[in-house]
């Protein structure tokens, strides 16, 4: 079993929108939408970051209920095994 972290090859891995303010994240998303309008990231709703923070809060609370040891406020996102659909969101660097 392998974990995959998909990211834009023009940037560093593990940069996380949840590590910045909602306002800064919205600026980043607008920049992505203007530069890469055909990508999945460009099609997110205007409430995306608020919803993302809401669901991350739920996950964090549930993890803590199970005595989880939280080391980061925001999770890093990965998937189990390769996802052609997720891979198609980003330019790949080989």
CSV table of N, CA, C and O in Angstrom, one decimal:
chain,number,residue,atom,x,y,z
A,1,UNK,N,0.8,-1.2,0.0
A,1,UNK,CA,0.0,0.0,0.0
A,1,UNK,C,0.9,1.2,0.0
A,1,UNK,O,1.9,1.3,0.7
A,2,UNK,N,0.5,2.2,-0.8
A,2,UNK,CA,1.3,3.5,-0.9
A,2,UNK,C,0.4,4.7,-0.7
A,2,UNK,O,-0.8,4.7,-1.1
A,3,UNK,N,0.9,5.7,0.0
A,3,UNK,CA,0.2,7.0,0.1
A,3,UNK,C,0.7,7.9,-0.9
A,3,UNK,O,1.9,8.0,-1.2
A,4,UNK,N,-0.2,8.7,-1.6
A,4,UNK,CA,0.1,9.6,-2.6
A,4,UNK,C,-0.3,11.0,-2.1
A,4,UNK,O,-1.4,11.2,-1.6
A,5,UNK,N,0.6,12.0,-2.4
A,5,UNK,CA,0.3,13.4,-2.1
A,5,UNK,C,0.5,14.1,-3.5
A,5,UNK,O,1.6,14.3,-4.0
A,6,UNK,N,-0.7,14.5,-4.0
A,6,UNK,CA,-0.6,15.2,-5.3
A,6,UNK,C,-0.5,16.7,-5.1
A,6,UNK,O,-1.1,17.3,-4.2
A,7,UNK,N,0.4,17.3,-5.9
A,7,UNK,CA,0.6,18.8,-5.8
A,7,UNK,C,1.1,19.3,-7.1
A,7,UNK,O,1.5,18.6,-8.0
A,8,UNK,N,1.0,20.6,-7.2
A,8,UNK,CA,1.4,21.3,-8.4
A,8,UNK,C,3.0,21.2,-8.5
A,8,UNK,O,3.7,21.7,-7.6
A,9,UNK,N,3.5,20.7,-9.6
A,9,UNK,CA,4.9,20.5,-9.7
A,9,UNK,C,5.7,21.8,-9.8
A,9,UNK,O,6.9,21.8,-9.5
A,10,UNK,N,5.0,22.9,-10.0
A,10,UNK,CA,5.7,24.2,-10.0
A,10,UNK,C,5.9,24.8,-8.5
A,10,UNK,O,6.5,25.8,-8.3
A,11,UNK,N,5.4,24.0,-7.6
A,11,UNK,CA,5.5,24.4,-6.2
A,11,UNK,C,6.1,23.3,-5.3
A,11,UNK,O,6.3,22.2,-5.8
A,12,UNK,N,6.3,23.6,-4.1
A,12,UNK,CA,6.8,22.6,-3.2
A,12,UNK,C,5.7,21.6,-2.7
A,12,UNK,O,4.5,22.1,-2.6
A,13,UNK,N,6.0,20.4,-2.4
A,13,UNK,CA,5.0,19.5,-1.8
A,13,UNK,C,4.6,20.0,-0.4
A,13,UNK,O,5.4,20.6,0.3
A,14,UNK,N,3.4,19.6,0.0
A,14,UNK,CA,2.9,19.8,1.4
A,14,UNK,C,2.7,21.2,1.7
A,14,UNK,O,2.7,21.6,2.9
A,15,UNK,N,2.6,22.1,0.7
A,15,UNK,CA,2.1,23.5,1.0
A,15,UNK,C,0.6,23.3,1.2
A,15,UNK,O,-0.1,22.5,0.5
A,16,UNK,N,0.0,24.0,2.2
A,16,UNK,CA,-1.4,23.7,2.6
A,16,UNK,C,-2.2,25.0,2.7
A,16,UNK,O,-1.8,25.9,3.5
A,17,UNK,N,-3.3,25.0,2.0
A,17,UNK,CA,-4.2,26.2,2.1
A,17,UNK,C,-4.7,26.4,3.5
A,17,UNK,O,-5.0,27.5,3.9
A,18,UNK,N,-4.8,25.4,4.3
A,18,UNK,CA,-5.3,25.5,5.7
A,18,UNK,C,-4.3,26.1,6.6
A,18,UNK,O,-4.6,26.4,7.8
A,19,UNK,N,-3.1,26.2,6.2
A,19,UNK,CA,-2.0,26.8,7.0
A,19,UNK,C,-2.0,28.4,6.9
A,19,UNK,O,-1.3,29.0,7.7
A,20,UNK,N,-2.8,28.9,6.0
A,20,UNK,CA,-2.9,30.4,5.9
A,20,UNK,C,-4.3,30.8,6.2
A,20,UNK,O,-5.2,30.0,6.3
A,21,UNK,N,-4.5,32.1,6.4
A,21,UNK,CA,-5.8,32.7,6.7
A,21,UNK,C,-6.8,32.4,5.5
A,21,UNK,O,-6.3,32.1,4.4
A,22,UNK,N,-8.0,32.4,5.8
A,22,UNK,CA,-9.0,32.2,4.8
A,22,UNK,C,-8.9,33.3,3.7
A,22,UNK,O,-8.9,32.9,2.5
A,23,UNK,N,-8.6,34.5,4.1
A,23,UNK,CA,-8.4,35.6,3.1
A,23,UNK,C,-7.2,35.3,2.2
A,23,UNK,O,-7.3,35.4,1.0
A,24,UNK,N,-6.1,34.8,2.7
A,24,UNK,CA,-4.9,34.5,1.9
A,24,UNK,C,-5.2,33.3,1.0
A,24,UNK,O,-4.8,33.3,-0.1
A,25,UNK,N,-5.9,32.3,1.6
A,25,UNK,CA,-6.2,31.1,0.8
A,25,UNK,C,-7.1,31.5,-0.4
A,25,UNK,O,-6.9,31.0,-1.5
A,26,UNK,N,-8.1,32.4,-0.2
A,26,UNK,CA,-8.9,32.8,-1.2
A,26,UNK,C,-8.2,33.6,-2.3
A,26,UNK,O,-8.4,33.4,-3.5
A,27,UNK,N,-7.2,34.4,-1.9
A,27,UNK,CA,-6.3,35.0,-2.9
A,27,UNK,C,-5.5,34.0,-3.7
A,27,UNK,O,-5.4,34.1,-5.0
A,28,UNK,N,-5.0,33.0,-3.1
A,28,UNK,CA,-4.3,31.9,-3.8
A,28,UNK,C,-5.2,31.2,-4.7
A,28,UNK,O,-4.8,30.9,-5.9
A,29,UNK,N,-6.4,30.9,-4.3
A,29,UNK,CA,-7.4,30.2,-5.2
A,29,UNK,C,-7.8,31.0,-6.4
A,29,UNK,O,-7.9,30.5,-7.5
A,30,UNK,N,-7.9,32.3,-6.2
A,30,UNK,CA,-8.2,33.2,-7.3
A,30,UNK,C,-7.1,33.3,-8.3
A,30,UNK,O,-7.3,33.3,-9.5
A,31,UNK,N,-5.9,33.3,-7.7
A,31,UNK,CA,-4.7,33.3,-8.6
A,31,UNK,C,-4.6,32.0,-9.4
A,31,UNK,O,-4.4,32.1,-10.6
A,32,UNK,N,-4.9,30.9,-8.8
A,32,UNK,CA,-4.9,29.6,-9.5
A,32,UNK,C,-6.0,29.6,-10.6
A,32,UNK,O,-5.7,29.2,-11.8
A,33,UNK,N,-7.2,30.1,-10.3
A,33,UNK,CA,-8.3,30.2,-11.2
A,33,UNK,C,-8.0,31.1,-12.4
A,33,UNK,O,-8.4,30.7,-13.6
A,34,UNK,N,-7.2,32.2,-12.2
A,34,UNK,CA,-6.9,33.0,-13.3
A,34,UNK,C,-5.8,32.4,-14.2
A,34,UNK,O,-5.8,32.6,-15.4
A,35,UNK,N,-4.8,31.7,-13.6
A,35,UNK,CA,-3.7,31.2,-14.3
A,35,UNK,C,-4.0,29.8,-14.9
A,35,UNK,O,-3.5,29.5,-16.0
A,36,UNK,N,-4.9,29.0,-14.3
A,36,UNK,CA,-5.2,27.7,-14.7
A,36,UNK,C,-6.7,27.4,-14.6
A,36,UNK,O,-7.1,26.6,-13.8
A,37,UNK,N,-7.5,28.1,-15.4
A,37,UNK,CA,-8.9,28.0,-15.3
A,37,UNK,C,-9.5,26.7,-15.6
A,37,UNK,O,-10.7,26.4,-15.1
A,38,UNK,N,-8.8,25.8,-16.2
A,38,UNK,CA,-9.3,24.4,-16.5
A,38,UNK,C,-9.1,23.4,-15.4
A,38,UNK,O,-9.5,22.3,-15.6
A,39,UNK,N,-8.3,23.8,-14.4
A,39,UNK,CA,-8.0,22.8,-13.3
A,39,UNK,C,-9.2,22.7,-12.3
A,39,UNK,O,-10.0,23.6,-12.2
A,40,UNK,N,-9.2,21.6,-11.6
A,40,UNK,CA,-10.2,21.3,-10.6
A,40,UNK,C,-10.1,22.4,-9.5
A,40,UNK,O,-11.2,22.8,-9.0
A,41,UNK,N,-9.0,22.8,-9.2
A,41,UNK,CA,-8.8,23.8,-8.1
A,41,UNK,C,-9.5,25.1,-8.5
A,41,UNK,O,-10.0,25.8,-7.6
A,42,UNK,N,-9.5,25.4,-9.8
A,42,UNK,CA,-10.2,26.7,-10.2
A,42,UNK,C,-11.7,26.6,-10.1
A,42,UNK,O,-12.3,27.7,-10.2
A,43,UNK,N,-12.2,25.5,-9.9
A,43,UNK,CA,-13.7,25.3,-10.0
A,43,UNK,C,-14.3,25.2,-8.6
A,43,UNK,O,-15.5,24.9,-8.4
A,44,UNK,N,-13.5,25.5,-7.5
A,44,UNK,CA,-14.0,25.4,-6.2
A,44,UNK,C,-15.0,26.6,-5.9
A,44,UNK,O,-14.8,27.7,-6.4
A,45,UNK,N,-16.0,26.3,-5.0
A,45,UNK,CA,-16.9,27.3,-4.7
A,45,UNK,C,-16.3,28.4,-3.8
A,45,UNK,O,-15.2,28.3,-3.2
A,46,UNK,N,-17.0,29.6,-3.7
A,46,UNK,CA,-16.5,30.7,-2.9
A,46,UNK,C,-16.5,30.3,-1.4
A,46,UNK,O,-15.7,30.9,-0.7
A,47,UNK,N,-17.2,29.3,-1.0
A,47,UNK,CA,-17.3,28.9,0.4
A,47,UNK,C,-16.3,27.8,0.7
A,47,UNK,O,-16.3,27.2,1.8
A,48,UNK,N,-15.5,27.4,-0.3
A,48,UNK,CA,-14.6,26.3,-0.1
A,48,UNK,C,-13.8,26.3,1.2
A,48,UNK,O,-13.7,25.3,1.9
A,49,UNK,N,-13.1,27.4,1.4
A,49,UNK,CA,-12.2,27.4,2.6
A,49,UNK,C,-13.0,27.3,3.9
A,49,UNK,O,-12.5,26.7,4.9
A,50,UNK,N,-14.1,28.0,4.0
A,50,UNK,CA,-14.9,28.0,5.2
A,50,UNK,C,-15.4,26.5,5.4
A,50,UNK,O,-15.3,26.0,6.6
A,51,UNK,N,-15.9,25.9,4.4
A,51,UNK,CA,-16.3,24.5,4.5
A,51,UNK,C,-15.1,23.6,4.9
A,51,UNK,O,-15.3,22.7,5.7
A,52,UNK,N,-14.0,23.8,4.2
A,52,UNK,CA,-12.8,23.0,4.5
A,52,UNK,C,-12.4,23.1,6.0
A,52,UNK,O,-12.2,22.1,6.6
A,53,UNK,N,-12.4,24.3,6.5
A,53,UNK,CA,-12.0,24.5,7.9
A,53,UNK,C,-13.1,23.8,8.8
A,53,UNK,O,-12.7,23.2,9.8
A,54,UNK,N,-14.3,23.9,8.5
A,54,UNK,CA,-15.4,23.3,9.3
A,54,UNK,C,-15.2,21.8,9.3
A,54,UNK,O,-15.2,21.2,10.4
A,55,UNK,N,-15.0,21.2,8.2
A,55,UNK,CA,-14.8,19.7,8.2
A,55,UNK,C,-13.5,19.3,8.8
A,55,UNK,O,-13.4,18.2,9.5
A,56,UNK,N,-12.5,20.1,8.7
A,56,UNK,CA,-11.2,19.8,9.4
A,56,UNK,C,-11.4,19.8,10.9
A,56,UNK,O,-10.8,19.0,11.6
A,57,UNK,N,-12.2,20.8,11.4
A,57,UNK,CA,-12.5,20.9,12.8
A,57,UNK,C,-13.2,19.6,13.3
A,57,UNK,O,-12.9,19.1,14.4
A,58,UNK,N,-14.2,19.2,12.5
A,58,UNK,CA,-14.9,17.9,12.9
A,58,UNK,C,-13.9,16.8,13.0
A,58,UNK,O,-13.9,16.0,14.0
A,59,UNK,N,-13.1,16.6,12.0
A,59,UNK,CA,-12.1,15.5,12.0
A,59,UNK,C,-11.1,15.6,13.2
A,59,UNK,O,-10.8,14.6,13.8
A,60,UNK,N,-10.7,16.8,13.4
A,60,UNK,CA,-9.8,17.0,14.6
A,60,UNK,C,-10.4,16.6,15.9
A,60,UNK,O,-9.8,15.9,16.7
A,61,UNK,N,-11.7,17.1,16.1
A,61,UNK,CA,-12.4,16.7,17.3
A,61,UNK,C,-12.6,15.2,17.5
A,61,UNK,O,-12.4,14.7,18.6
A,62,UNK,N,-13.0,14.6,16.4
A,62,UNK,CA,-13.2,13.1,16.4
A,62,UNK,C,-11.9,12.4,16.7
A,62,UNK,O,-11.9,11.4,17.4
A,63,UNK,N,-10.8,12.8,16.1
A,63,UNK,CA,-9.5,12.2,16.3
A,63,UNK,C,-9.1,12.4,17.8
A,63,UNK,O,-8.6,11.4,18.4
A,64,UNK,N,-9.4,13.5,18.4
A,64,UNK,CA,-9.0,13.8,19.8
A,64,UNK,C,-9.8,12.9,20.7
A,64,UNK,O,-9.3,12.4,21.7
A,65,UNK,N,-11.1,12.6,20.3
A,65,UNK,CA,-12.0,11.8,21.1
A,65,UNK,C,-11.4,10.4,21.2
A,65,UNK,O,-11.6,9.6,22.2
A,66,UNK,N,-10.6,10.0,20.2
A,66,UNK,CA,-10.0,8.7,20.2
A,66,UNK,C,-8.6,8.7,20.7
A,66,UNK,O,-7.8,7.8,20.4
A,67,UNK,N,-8.3,9.8,21.5
A,67,UNK,CA,-6.9,10.0,22.1
A,67,UNK,C,-5.8,10.2,21.1
A,67,UNK,O,-4.7,9.8,21.3
A,68,UNK,N,-6.2,10.7,19.9
A,68,UNK,CA,-5.2,11.0,18.9
A,68,UNK,C,-4.3,12.1,19.3
A,68,UNK,O,-4.7,13.0,20.1
A,69,UNK,N,-3.0,12.0,18.9
A,69,UNK,CA,-2.0,13.0,19.2
A,69,UNK,C,-1.9,13.9,18.0
A,69,UNK,O,-1.3,13.6,17.0
A,70,UNK,N,-2.4,15.1,18.1
A,70,UNK,CA,-2.4,16.1,17.0
A,70,UNK,C,-1.1,16.9,17.1
A,70,UNK,O,-0.8,17.5,18.1
A,71,UNK,N,-0.4,16.8,16.0
A,71,UNK,CA,0.9,17.5,15.9
A,71,UNK,C,0.8,18.7,15.0
A,71,UNK,O,1.7,19.6,15.0
A,72,UNK,N,-0.2,18.8,14.1
A,72,UNK,CA,-0.4,19.9,13.2
A,72,UNK,C,-1.8,20.4,13.3
A,72,UNK,O,-2.7,19.5,13.5
A,73,UNK,N,-2.1,21.7,13.2
A,73,UNK,CA,-3.4,22.2,13.3
A,73,UNK,C,-4.2,21.7,12.0
A,73,UNK,O,-5.4,21.4,12.1
A,74,UNK,N,-3.5,21.8,10.9
A,74,UNK,CA,-4.2,21.4,9.6
A,74,UNK,C,-3.6,20.1,9.1
A,74,UNK,O,-2.4,19.9,9.1
A,75,UNK,N,-4.5,19.2,8.6
A,75,UNK,CA,-3.9,18.0,8.1
A,75,UNK,C,-3.3,18.1,6.7
A,75,UNK,O,-3.6,19.1,6.0
A,76,UNK,N,-2.3,17.2,6.4
A,76,UNK,CA,-1.8,17.1,5.0
A,76,UNK,C,-2.7,16.0,4.4
A,76,UNK,O,-3.0,15.0,5.0
A,77,UNK,N,-3.1,16.3,3.2
A,77,UNK,CA,-4.0,15.4,2.5
A,77,UNK,C,-3.2,14.4,1.6
A,77,UNK,O,-2.3,14.8,0.9
A,78,UNK,N,-3.6,13.1,1.7
A,78,UNK,CA,-3.0,12.1,0.9
A,78,UNK,C,-4.1,11.1,0.6
A,78,UNK,O,-5.2,11.1,1.2
A,79,UNK,N,-3.9,10.3,-0.4
A,79,UNK,CA,-4.8,9.2,-0.8
A,79,UNK,C,-4.1,7.9,-0.8
A,79,UNK,O,-2.8,7.8,-1.0
A,80,UNK,N,-4.8,6.8,-0.5
A,80,UNK,CA,-4.3,5.5,-0.6
A,80,UNK,C,-4.3,5.0,-2.0
A,80,UNK,O,-5.3,5.0,-2.6
A,81,UNK,N,-3.1,4.7,-2.5
A,81,UNK,CA,-2.9,4.3,-3.9
A,81,UNK,C,-3.1,5.4,-4.9
A,81,UNK,O,-3.7,6.4,-4.6
A,82,UNK,N,-2.7,5.2,-6.1
A,82,UNK,CA,-2.7,6.1,-7.2
A,82,UNK,C,-4.1,6.4,-7.6
A,82,UNK,O,-4.9,5.5,-7.7
A,83,UNK,N,-4.4,7.7,-7.9
A,83,UNK,CA,-5.7,8.1,-8.4
A,83,UNK,C,-5.5,8.9,-9.7
A,83,UNK,O,-5.1,10.0,-9.7
A,84,UNK,N,-5.8,8.2,-10.8
A,84,UNK,CA,-5.7,9.0,-12.1
A,84,UNK,C,-6.5,10.3,-12.1
A,84,UNK,O,-6.1,11.3,-12.7
A,85,UNK,N,-7.7,10.3,-11.5
A,85,UNK,CA,-8.5,11.5,-11.4
A,85,UNK,C,-7.8,12.6,-10.7
A,85,UNK,O,-7.7,13.7,-11.2
A,86,UNK,N,-7.3,12.3,-9.5
A,86,UNK,CA,-6.5,13.3,-8.8
A,86,UNK,C,-5.3,13.8,-9.5
A,86,UNK,O,-4.9,14.9,-9.5
A,87,UNK,N,-4.6,12.8,-10.0
A,87,UNK,CA,-3.3,13.1,-10.8
A,87,UNK,C,-3.6,14.1,-11.9
A,87,UNK,O,-2.8,14.9,-12.3
A,88,UNK,N,-4.8,14.0,-12.5
A,88,UNK,CA,-5.1,14.8,-13.7
A,88,UNK,C,-5.3,16.3,-13.3
A,88,UNK,O,-5.4,17.2,-14.1
A,89,UNK,N,-5.4,16.6,-12.0
A,89,UNK,CA,-5.6,18.0,-11.5
A,89,UNK,C,-4.3,18.8,-11.7
A,89,UNK,O,-4.4,20.0,-11.7
A,90,UNK,N,-3.2,18.1,-11.7
A,90,UNK,CA,-1.9,18.8,-11.6
A,90,UNK,C,-1.0,18.4,-12.8
A,90,UNK,O,-1.1,17.3,-13.3
A,91,UNK,N,-0.1,19.3,-13.1
A,91,UNK,CA,0.9,19.0,-14.1
A,91,UNK,C,1.9,18.1,-13.4
A,91,UNK,O,2.3,18.4,-12.2
A,92,UNK,N,2.3,17.1,-14.0
A,92,UNK,CA,3.2,16.1,-13.4
A,92,UNK,C,4.7,16.4,-13.8
A,92,UNK,O,4.9,16.8,-14.9
A,93,UNK,N,5.6,16.2,-12.9
A,93,UNK,CA,7.0,16.4,-13.2
A,93,UNK,C,7.7,15.0,-13.0
A,93,UNK,O,7.5,14.4,-12.1
A,94,UNK,N,8.4,14.6,-14.1
A,94,UNK,CA,9.0,13.3,-14.0
A,94,UNK,C,10.5,13.5,-14.2
A,94,UNK,O,11.0,14.4,-14.8
